[in-house]
mmCIF file of C-alpha atoms and ligand atoms in Angstrom:
data_model
loop_
_atom_site.group_PDB
_atom_site.id
_atom_site.type_symbol
_atom_site.label_atom_id
_atom_site.label_comp_id
_atom_site.label_asym_id
_atom_site.label_seq_id
_atom_site.Cartn_x
_atom_site.Cartn_y
_atom_site.Cartn_z
ATOM 1 C CA TYR A 279 117.602 89.733 142.857
ATOM 2 C CA ALA A 280 119.762 87.310 141.030
ATOM 3 C CA ALA A 281 121.084 88.491 137.691
ATOM 4 C CA LYS A 282 122.506 85.967 135.311
ATOM 5 C CA ARG A 283 123.845 86.120 131.827
ATOM 6 C CA GLY A 284 121.801 83.975 129.449
ATOM 7 C CA SER A 285 123.291 82.165 126.495
ATOM 8 C CA SER A 286 122.285 85.091 124.250
ATOM 9 C CA GLY A 287 124.434 87.391 126.383
ATOM 10 C CA VAL A 288 121.293 89.146 127.564
ATOM 11 C CA MET A 289 120.981 89.781 131.312
ATOM 12 C CA VAL A 290 117.921 88.175 132.818
ATOM 13 C CA TYR A 291 116.538 89.396 136.103
ATOM 14 C CA HIS A 292 114.735 86.786 138.131
ATOM 15 C CA GLU A 293 113.086 89.288 140.438
ATOM 16 C CA GLN A 294 109.689 88.163 141.629
ATOM 17 C CA LEU A 295 109.732 85.470 139.029
ATOM 18 C CA ASP A 296 107.287 82.714 139.803
ATOM 19 C CA SER A 297 109.823 79.937 139.413
ATOM 20 C CA GLY A 298 107.127 77.326 139.999
ATOM 21 C CA SER A 299 105.547 78.142 136.691
ATOM 22 C CA SER A 300 107.209 76.440 133.762
ATOM 23 C CA GLN A 301 104.989 78.444 131.435
ATOM 24 C CA THR A 302 106.516 81.647 132.820
ATOM 25 C CA LEU A 303 110.014 80.312 132.309
ATOM 26 C CA SER A 304 109.295 79.217 128.771
ATOM 27 C CA LEU A 305 107.770 82.586 127.843
ATOM 28 C CA LEU A 306 110.780 84.313 129.364
ATOM 29 C CA SER A 307 113.262 82.238 127.395
ATOM 30 C CA ASP A 308 111.100 82.702 124.303
ATOM 31 C CA LEU A 309 111.262 86.478 124.737
ATOM 32 C CA GLN A 310 115.028 86.342 125.314
ATOM 33 C CA ARG A 311 115.405 84.322 122.139
ATOM 34 C CA ALA A 312 113.115 86.710 120.247
ATOM 35 C CA ILE A 313 115.483 89.662 120.698
ATOM 36 C CA GLY A 314 118.393 87.722 119.239
ATOM 37 C CA ALA A 315 116.245 86.262 116.448
ATOM 38 C CA GLY A 316 115.039 89.687 115.285
ATOM 39 C CA GLU A 317 111.397 88.898 116.008
ATOM 40 C CA LEU A 318 110.814 92.102 117.959
ATOM 41 C CA ARG A 319 109.940 95.121 115.874
ATOM 42 C CA VAL A 320 109.473 98.767 116.617
ATOM 43 C CA PHE A 321 106.401 100.266 114.969
ATOM 44 C CA LEU A 322 105.899 104.014 114.719
ATOM 45 C CA GLN A 323 102.602 105.884 114.938
ATOM 46 C CA PRO A 324 102.543 109.521 113.770
ATOM 47 C CA LYS A 325 101.595 112.478 115.969
ATOM 48 C CA ILE A 326 100.105 115.347 113.956
ATOM 49 C CA ALA A 327 99.654 119.035 114.893
ATOM 50 C CA LEU A 328 95.890 119.696 114.721
ATOM 51 C CA GLY A 329 96.387 123.342 113.780
ATOM 52 C CA SER A 330 98.802 123.025 110.856
ATOM 53 C CA GLY A 331 98.313 119.370 109.894
ATOM 54 C CA GLU A 332 102.075 118.924 110.145
ATOM 55 C CA LEU A 333 103.785 115.713 111.173
ATOM 56 C CA VAL A 334 105.667 116.571 114.377
ATOM 57 C CA GLY A 335 106.478 113.268 116.023
ATOM 58 C CA ALA A 336 105.817 109.569 116.443
ATOM 59 C CA GLU A 337 105.405 107.024 119.216
ATOM 60 C CA ALA A 338 107.413 103.787 119.258
ATOM 61 C CA LEU A 339 105.199 100.747 119.878
ATOM 62 C CA LEU A 340 106.665 97.302 120.301
ATOM 63 C CA ARG A 341 105.485 94.303 118.257
ATOM 64 C CA TRP A 342 106.502 90.658 118.472
ATOM 65 C CA GLN A 343 106.394 88.704 115.225
ATOM 66 C CA HIS A 344 106.370 85.207 116.709
ATOM 67 C CA PRO A 345 107.259 82.227 114.451
ATOM 68 C CA THR A 346 104.239 80.157 115.574
ATOM 69 C CA ARG A 347 101.965 82.575 117.467
ATOM 70 C CA GLY A 348 101.972 85.230 114.740
ATOM 71 C CA MET A 349 101.867 88.920 115.658
ATOM 72 C CA VAL A 350 101.737 89.084 119.459
ATOM 73 C CA PRO A 351 100.272 92.399 120.703
ATOM 74 C CA PRO A 352 102.156 94.271 123.459
ATOM 75 C CA LEU A 353 99.459 93.652 126.054
ATOM 76 C CA ASP A 354 100.175 89.906 125.728
ATOM 77 C CA PHE A 355 103.852 90.201 126.684
ATOM 78 C CA ILE A 356 104.616 93.637 128.178
ATOM 79 C CA PRO A 357 102.841 92.968 131.510
ATOM 80 C CA PHE A 358 104.745 89.688 131.708
ATOM 81 C CA ALA A 359 108.027 91.417 130.872
ATOM 82 C CA GLU A 360 107.255 93.913 133.640
ATOM 83 C CA GLN A 361 106.650 91.153 136.198
ATOM 84 C CA THR A 362 109.946 89.451 135.444
ATOM 85 C CA GLY A 363 111.989 92.652 135.103
ATOM 86 C CA PHE A 364 112.849 91.747 131.500
ATOM 87 C CA ILE A 365 111.124 94.957 130.408
ATOM 88 C CA ARG A 366 114.316 96.861 131.231
ATOM 89 C CA HIS A 367 116.090 95.078 128.362
ATOM 90 C CA LEU A 368 113.161 95.652 126.072
ATOM 91 C CA THR A 369 113.081 99.361 126.918
ATOM 92 C CA LEU A 370 116.795 99.804 126.212
ATOM 93 C CA TRP A 371 116.407 97.808 123.002
ATOM 94 C CA VAL A 372 113.535 100.064 121.856
ATOM 95 C CA ILE A 373 115.561 103.161 122.773
ATOM 96 C CA ASP A 374 118.523 101.873 120.703
ATOM 97 C CA GLU A 375 116.227 101.261 117.728
ATOM 98 C CA ILE A 376 114.732 104.739 118.020
ATOM 99 C CA LEU A 377 118.136 106.409 118.369
ATOM 100 C CA ARG A 378 119.284 104.581 115.240
ATOM 101 C CA ILE A 379 116.181 105.649 113.279
ATOM 102 C CA SER A 380 116.043 109.263 114.499
ATOM 103 C CA PRO A 381 119.129 110.560 112.614
ATOM 104 C CA GLN A 382 118.061 108.669 109.457
ATOM 105 C CA LEU A 383 114.685 110.425 109.508
ATOM 106 C CA ALA A 384 116.303 113.792 110.259
ATOM 107 C CA ALA A 385 118.634 113.326 107.269
ATOM 108 C CA GLN A 386 115.560 112.886 105.045
ATOM 109 C CA GLY A 387 114.061 116.144 106.327
ATOM 110 C CA HIS A 388 111.907 114.619 109.068
ATOM 111 C CA ALA A 389 113.303 116.052 112.303
ATOM 112 C CA LEU A 390 110.737 114.503 114.629
ATOM 113 C CA SER A 391 110.200 114.046 118.323
ATOM 114 C CA LEU A 392 110.217 110.263 118.836
ATOM 115 C CA ALA A 393 108.621 108.855 121.988
ATOM 116 C CA VAL A 394 109.380 105.666 123.908
ATOM 117 C CA ASN A 395 107.117 104.175 126.607
ATOM 118 C CA LEU A 396 108.650 103.538 130.029
ATOM 119 C CA SER A 397 107.316 101.096 132.610
ATOM 120 C CA THR A 398 107.447 101.003 136.426
ATOM 121 C CA ARG A 399 110.562 98.860 136.391
ATOM 122 C CA ASP A 400 112.384 101.417 134.261
ATOM 123 C CA LEU A 401 111.499 104.190 136.698
ATOM 124 C CA MET A 402 112.864 102.146 139.613
ATOM 125 C CA ASP A 403 116.275 101.886 137.917
ATOM 126 C CA LEU A 404 118.486 104.642 139.330
ATOM 127 C CA GLU A 405 120.988 103.980 136.535
ATOM 128 C CA LEU A 406 118.458 104.583 133.761
ATOM 129 C CA PRO A 407 119.443 108.249 133.226
ATOM 130 C CA ASP A 408 123.119 107.259 132.778
ATOM 131 C CA LYS A 409 122.190 104.415 130.427
ATOM 132 C CA ILE A 410 120.114 106.793 128.296
ATOM 133 C CA GLY A 411 122.772 109.526 128.422
ATOM 134 C CA GLU A 412 125.428 107.120 127.204
ATOM 135 C CA ARG A 413 123.168 106.060 124.314
ATOM 136 C CA LEU A 414 122.301 109.619 123.262
ATOM 137 C CA ALA A 415 126.028 110.360 123.067
ATOM 138 C CA ARG A 416 126.793 107.150 121.185
ATOM 139 C CA PHE A 417 124.078 107.764 118.548
ATOM 140 C CA ALA A 418 124.686 111.547 118.506
ATOM 141 C CA VAL A 419 121.019 112.358 119.088
ATOM 142 C CA PRO A 420 120.091 115.530 121.010
ATOM 143 C CA PRO A 421 118.084 114.810 124.213
ATOM 144 C CA GLU A 422 115.162 116.954 122.972
ATOM 145 C CA ALA A 423 114.544 114.412 120.195
ATOM 146 C CA LEU A 424 113.799 111.526 122.603
ATOM 147 C CA LYS A 425 110.525 111.844 124.488
ATOM 148 C CA LEU A 426 109.653 109.496 127.343
ATOM 149 C CA GLU A 427 106.021 108.508 127.958
ATOM 150 C CA ILE A 428 105.168 107.512 131.522
ATOM 151 C CA THR A 429 101.877 106.511 133.110
ATOM 152 C CA GLU A 430 100.734 107.664 136.510
ATOM 153 C CA SER A 431 100.472 104.072 137.689
ATOM 154 C CA ALA A 432 104.150 103.544 136.808
ATOM 155 C CA ILE A 433 105.046 106.299 139.272
ATOM 156 C CA MET A 434 102.758 105.025 142.044
ATOM 157 C CA ASP A 435 104.935 102.031 143.065
ATOM 158 C CA ASP A 436 107.656 104.154 144.636
ATOM 159 C CA PRO A 437 106.916 107.813 143.887
ATOM 160 C CA GLN A 438 110.064 109.205 145.509
ATOM 161 C CA ARG A 439 112.385 106.968 143.549
ATOM 162 C CA ALA A 440 110.469 107.497 140.290
ATOM 163 C CA GLU A 441 110.505 111.248 140.805
ATOM 164 C CA SER A 442 114.277 111.300 141.337
ATOM 165 C CA VAL A 443 114.830 109.309 138.125
ATOM 166 C CA LEU A 444 112.470 111.611 136.222
ATOM 167 C CA ALA A 445 114.080 114.743 137.656
ATOM 168 C CA ARG A 446 117.460 113.589 136.348
ATOM 169 C CA LEU A 447 116.080 112.769 132.901
ATOM 170 C CA HIS A 448 114.407 116.181 132.808
ATOM 171 C CA ALA A 449 117.674 117.873 133.836
ATOM 172 C CA MET A 450 119.405 116.051 130.964
ATOM 173 C CA GLY A 451 116.939 117.728 128.564
ATOM 174 C CA LEU A 452 114.611 114.834 127.750
ATOM 175 C CA PRO A 453 110.966 115.847 127.356
ATOM 176 C CA LEU A 454 108.583 113.834 129.550
ATOM 177 C CA SER A 455 104.989 112.995 128.723
ATOM 178 C CA ILE A 456 102.146 111.719 130.932
ATOM 179 C CA ASP A 457 100.471 108.842 129.080
ATOM 180 C CA ASP A 458 96.875 107.583 129.379
ATOM 181 C CA PHE A 459 95.931 110.658 131.392
ATOM 182 C CA GLY A 460 92.678 110.321 133.292
ATOM 183 C CA THR A 461 92.884 106.580 133.938
ATOM 184 C CA GLY A 462 95.260 106.658 136.952
ATOM 185 C CA TYR A 463 95.124 108.020 140.484
ATOM 186 C CA SER A 464 96.158 111.387 141.909
ATOM 187 C CA SER A 465 96.346 112.826 138.427
ATOM 188 C CA LEU A 466 96.376 116.425 139.563
ATOM 189 C CA ALA A 467 98.956 116.002 142.334
ATOM 190 C CA TYR A 468 101.421 114.402 139.880
ATOM 191 C CA LEU A 469 100.746 116.912 137.175
ATOM 192 C CA LYS A 470 101.767 119.647 139.557
ATOM 193 C CA ARG A 471 104.906 117.901 140.841
ATOM 194 C CA LEU A 472 106.424 116.221 137.812
ATOM 195 C CA PRO A 473 108.505 118.118 135.242
ATOM 196 C CA VAL A 474 106.319 117.021 132.306
ATOM 197 C CA LYS A 475 105.950 118.817 129.015
ATOM 198 C CA GLU A 476 103.126 116.861 127.418
ATOM 199 C CA LEU A 477 99.857 115.266 128.509
ATOM 200 C CA LYS A 478 98.206 112.493 126.502
ATOM 201 C CA ILE A 479 94.470 112.127 127.008
ATOM 202 C CA ASP A 480 93.572 108.453 127.218
ATOM 203 C CA ARG A 481 91.801 107.127 124.168
ATOM 204 C CA SER A 482 88.816 105.942 126.245
ATOM 205 C CA PHE A 483 87.767 109.623 126.541
ATOM 206 C CA VAL A 484 88.524 110.419 122.902
ATOM 207 C CA MET A 485 87.038 107.554 120.915
ATOM 208 C CA HIS A 486 83.375 108.593 121.363
ATOM 209 C CA LEU A 487 84.024 112.287 121.836
ATOM 210 C CA ASP A 488 81.727 113.263 118.973
ATOM 211 C CA ARG A 489 78.759 111.362 120.475
ATOM 212 C CA GLU A 490 79.235 111.341 124.256
ATOM 213 C CA ASP A 491 78.554 114.620 126.013
ATOM 214 C CA GLY A 492 80.377 113.472 129.171
ATOM 215 C CA ASP A 493 83.549 112.646 127.225
ATOM 216 C CA HIS A 494 83.348 115.999 125.465
ATOM 217 C CA LYS A 495 83.249 117.814 128.816
ATOM 218 C CA ILE A 496 86.135 115.781 130.243
ATOM 219 C CA VAL A 497 88.311 116.332 127.171
ATOM 220 C CA ARG A 498 87.500 120.037 127.011
ATOM 221 C CA SER A 499 88.385 120.634 130.650
ATOM 222 C CA THR A 500 91.512 118.457 130.437
ATOM 223 C CA ILE A 501 92.779 120.524 127.486
ATOM 224 C CA ASP A 502 92.096 123.733 129.430
ATOM 225 C CA LEU A 503 93.800 122.380 132.547
ATOM 226 C CA ALA A 504 96.865 121.267 130.576
ATOM 227 C CA HIS A 505 97.157 124.609 128.806
ATOM 228 C CA THR A 506 96.794 126.474 132.115
ATOM 229 C CA LEU A 507 99.747 124.422 133.389
ATOM 230 C CA GLY A 508 101.719 125.165 130.211
ATOM 231 C CA LEU A 509 101.573 121.619 128.814
ATOM 232 C CA GLU A 510 101.031 120.445 125.264
ATOM 233 C CA VAL A 511 98.058 118.125 124.836
ATOM 234 C CA VAL A 512 97.897 115.016 122.661
ATOM 235 C CA ALA A 513 94.645 113.155 122.038
ATOM 236 C CA GLU A 514 95.145 109.419 121.472
ATOM 237 C CA GLY A 515 92.596 107.202 119.711
ATOM 238 C CA VAL A 516 91.511 109.725 117.064
ATOM 239 C CA GLU A 517 89.656 107.400 114.719
ATOM 240 C CA ASN A 518 87.691 109.684 112.390
ATOM 241 C CA LEU A 519 87.334 113.171 110.925
ATOM 242 C CA ALA A 520 84.448 114.109 113.259
ATOM 243 C CA ILE A 521 86.641 113.547 116.337
ATOM 244 C CA TRP A 522 89.563 115.330 114.655
ATOM 245 C CA GLN A 523 87.382 118.395 114.047
ATOM 246 C CA VAL A 524 85.992 118.499 117.598
ATOM 247 C CA LEU A 525 89.547 118.321 119.005
ATOM 248 C CA ARG A 526 90.710 121.024 116.659
ATOM 249 C CA GLY A 527 87.842 123.242 117.784
ATOM 250 C CA LEU A 528 88.758 122.624 121.428
ATOM 251 C CA GLY A 529 92.339 123.781 120.808
ATOM 252 C CA CYS A 530 93.969 120.372 121.353
ATOM 253 C CA ASP A 531 97.577 120.512 120.123
ATOM 254 C CA LEU A 532 98.287 117.073 118.662
ATOM 255 C CA ALA A 533 96.354 114.036 117.454
ATOM 256 C CA GLN A 534 97.388 110.403 117.238
ATOM 257 C CA GLY A 535 95.131 107.642 115.969
ATOM 258 C CA TYR A 536 93.906 105.359 113.241
ATOM 259 C CA PHE A 537 92.320 108.296 111.366
ATOM 260 C CA VAL A 538 95.813 109.483 110.436
ATOM 261 C CA SER A 539 97.597 106.134 110.541
ATOM 262 C CA ARG A 540 97.879 102.879 112.416
ATOM 263 C CA PRO A 541 101.325 102.180 113.881
ATOM 264 C CA LEU A 542 103.656 101.392 110.944
ATOM 265 C CA PRO A 543 106.716 99.149 110.703
ATOM 266 C CA ALA A 544 109.677 101.467 111.268
ATOM 267 C CA ASP A 545 111.089 100.739 107.789
ATOM 268 C CA GLN A 546 107.853 101.976 106.171
ATOM 269 C CA PHE A 547 107.615 105.128 108.248
ATOM 270 C CA GLU A 548 109.976 107.309 106.241
ATOM 271 C CA ALA A 549 108.010 106.739 103.025
ATOM 272 C CA TRP A 550 104.782 107.450 104.906
ATOM 273 C CA ALA A 551 106.223 110.718 106.300
ATOM 274 C CA THR A 552 107.293 111.810 102.814
ATOM 275 C CA ALA A 553 103.823 111.050 101.398
ATOM 276 C CA TRP A 554 101.951 112.699 104.289
ATOM 277 C CA PRO A 555 101.537 116.197 102.733
ATOM 278 C CA GLN A 556 99.493 114.736 99.839
ATOM 279 C CA GLN A 557 97.664 112.313 102.104
ATOM 280 C CA ARG A 558 96.854 115.204 104.421
ATOM 281 C CA GLU A 559 95.075 117.062 101.633
ATOM 282 C CA ARG A 560 93.045 113.978 100.806
ATOM 283 C CA LEU A 561 92.058 113.382 104.445
ATOM 284 C CA LEU A 562 91.554 116.938 105.618
ATOM 285 C CA GLY A 563 90.873 118.813 102.405
ATOM 286 C CA GLN A 564 92.608 122.103 101.610
ATOM 287 C CA PRO A 565 93.985 123.928 104.655
ATOM 288 C CA GLU A 566 91.074 126.435 104.510
ATOM 289 C CA ALA A 567 88.448 123.713 104.222
ATOM 290 C CA ALA A 568 89.905 121.930 107.221
ATOM 291 C CA LEU A 569 88.988 124.886 109.403
HETATM 292 P P1 C2E B 22 99.987 103.377 124.793
HETATM 293 O O1 C2E B 22 101.369 103.809 125.121
HETATM 294 O O2 C2E B 22 98.880 104.203 125.366
HETATM 295 O O3 C2E B 22 99.932 103.338 123.196
HETATM 296 C C1 C2E B 22 98.805 103.671 122.427
HETATM 297 C C2 C2E B 22 98.032 102.446 122.026
HETATM 298 O O4 C2E B 22 96.837 102.852 121.367
HETATM 299 C C3 C2E B 22 98.760 101.558 121.019
HETATM 300 O O5 C2E B 22 98.363 100.207 121.275
HETATM 301 C C4 C2E B 22 98.168 102.023 119.687
HETATM 302 O O6 C2E B 22 98.282 101.072 118.661
HETATM 303 C C5 C2E B 22 96.740 102.245 120.107
HETATM 304 N N1 C2E B 22 96.026 103.170 119.216
HETATM 305 C C6 C2E B 22 96.537 104.231 118.558
HETATM 306 N N2 C2E B 22 95.591 104.877 117.856
HETATM 307 C C7 C2E B 22 94.442 104.209 118.072
HETATM 308 C C8 C2E B 22 93.087 104.404 117.607
HETATM 309 O O7 C2E B 22 92.763 105.306 116.856
HETATM 310 N N3 C2E B 22 92.159 103.500 118.045
HETATM 311 C C9 C2E B 22 92.491 102.474 118.893
HETATM 312 N N4 C2E B 22 91.511 101.643 119.249
HETATM 313 N N5 C2E B 22 93.757 102.272 119.344
HETATM 314 C C10 C2E B 22 94.716 103.133 118.942
HETATM 315 P P2 C2E B 22 99.420 99.032 121.289
HETATM 316 O O8 C2E B 22 100.487 99.256 120.269
HETATM 317 O O9 C2E B 22 98.661 97.747 121.268
HETATM 318 O O10 C2E B 22 100.101 99.210 122.706
HETATM 319 C C11 C2E B 22 99.355 99.047 123.877
HETATM 320 C C12 C2E B 22 100.139 99.481 125.086
HETATM 321 O O11 C2E B 22 101.272 98.617 125.275
HETATM 322 C C13 C2E B 22 100.722 100.878 124.968
HETATM 323 O O12 C2E B 22 99.738 101.852 125.259
HETATM 324 C C14 C2E B 22 101.813 100.808 126.010
HETATM 325 O O13 C2E B 22 101.272 100.978 127.302
HETATM 326 C C15 C2E B 22 102.287 99.377 125.865
HETATM 327 N N6 C2E B 22 103.496 99.363 125.013
HETATM 328 C C16 C2E B 22 103.617 99.268 123.675
HETATM 329 N N7 C2E B 22 104.915 99.283 123.296
HETATM 330 C C17 C2E B 22 105.631 99.429 124.441
HETATM 331 C C18 C2E B 22 107.041 99.521 124.759
HETATM 332 O O14 C2E B 22 107.924 99.534 123.875
HETATM 333 N N8 C2E B 22 107.376 99.639 126.086
HETATM 334 C C19 C2E B 22 106.435 99.676 127.084
HETATM 335 N N9 C2E B 22 106.840 99.800 128.355
HETATM 336 N N10 C2E B 22 105.119 99.609 126.827
HETATM 337 C C20 C2E B 22 104.724 99.481 125.533
HETATM 338 MG MG1 MG B 23 102.316 105.603 125.059
HETATM 339 MG MG1 MG B 24 98.745 106.153 125.716
HETATM 340 MG MG1 MG B 25 97.077 103.624 126.355
#
């Protein structure tokens, strides 16, 4: 592929770029400009331990505050960034943001596991482990504090190459998490082979858990499977107390979802984390009552 330095100093990869489409080119230059203009924001969504109610981590989710289009959701630009290869810049940018925030939170008493989403393109980059290692050193963040979320479909493109990148990240001490579990292919084969620590059950199985018997069975057996393999389980898409309680009863480890909080602008997260113990009592009642 041809790599070229744009006027912003950002490297742009024109791999598989449909150069015939001027719309593609304009979105790409718009996205390049957005980084420099500070329009991209990292939001954080809390991950809570179902047993203790404690805040244990957060997931970084990218947002684009566009001057004319308003708040652009990730699904409107991440797939595009993946196609053009630009995602690799976005990923490193998100990692830098997270590594800057992590020590600030730790200094305020919130030593959390912060997670960043990786895409296929990231997993194809044999230099990714070195790039991350250099950043961890620069920001003085221990590798255990940076979790990487990967989907099964991101591995599928070139499993051997993805597995070698993941093996190196694992050897460096970064915890790996399988995202959107249950929506991809060959779930069980990858679970066995990859050095993952965490499994996130896709929200499509969680959102109607309290009403759909089929979802309940799938979630219950997924939690059992994960625990048998020694993995921690996160349920995504926990939207209400009923679902929270079912998951707690099933022994699920962590919950993430609108019931606890929507993703928050990173600069509001610290205040949220500090207020969580009171909020927790309001949402869940006294620790005994929550049982
Ligand atoms: P994901 O990694 O599975 O992230 C979880 C998504 O579920 C987020 O959507 C989050 O806002 C949403 N969510 C959380 N709790 C609830 C809930 O209770 N109910 C419902 N209905 N939704 C909930 P979001 O932020 O729109 O992100 C969508 C996807 O875009 C992410 O799915 C991830 O695949 C991708 N994405 C977001 N940020 C990044 C990024 O920085 N890098 C990469 N590669 N992908 C990203
Ligand atoms: Mg994720
Ligand atoms: Mg997910
Ligand atoms: Mg998802």
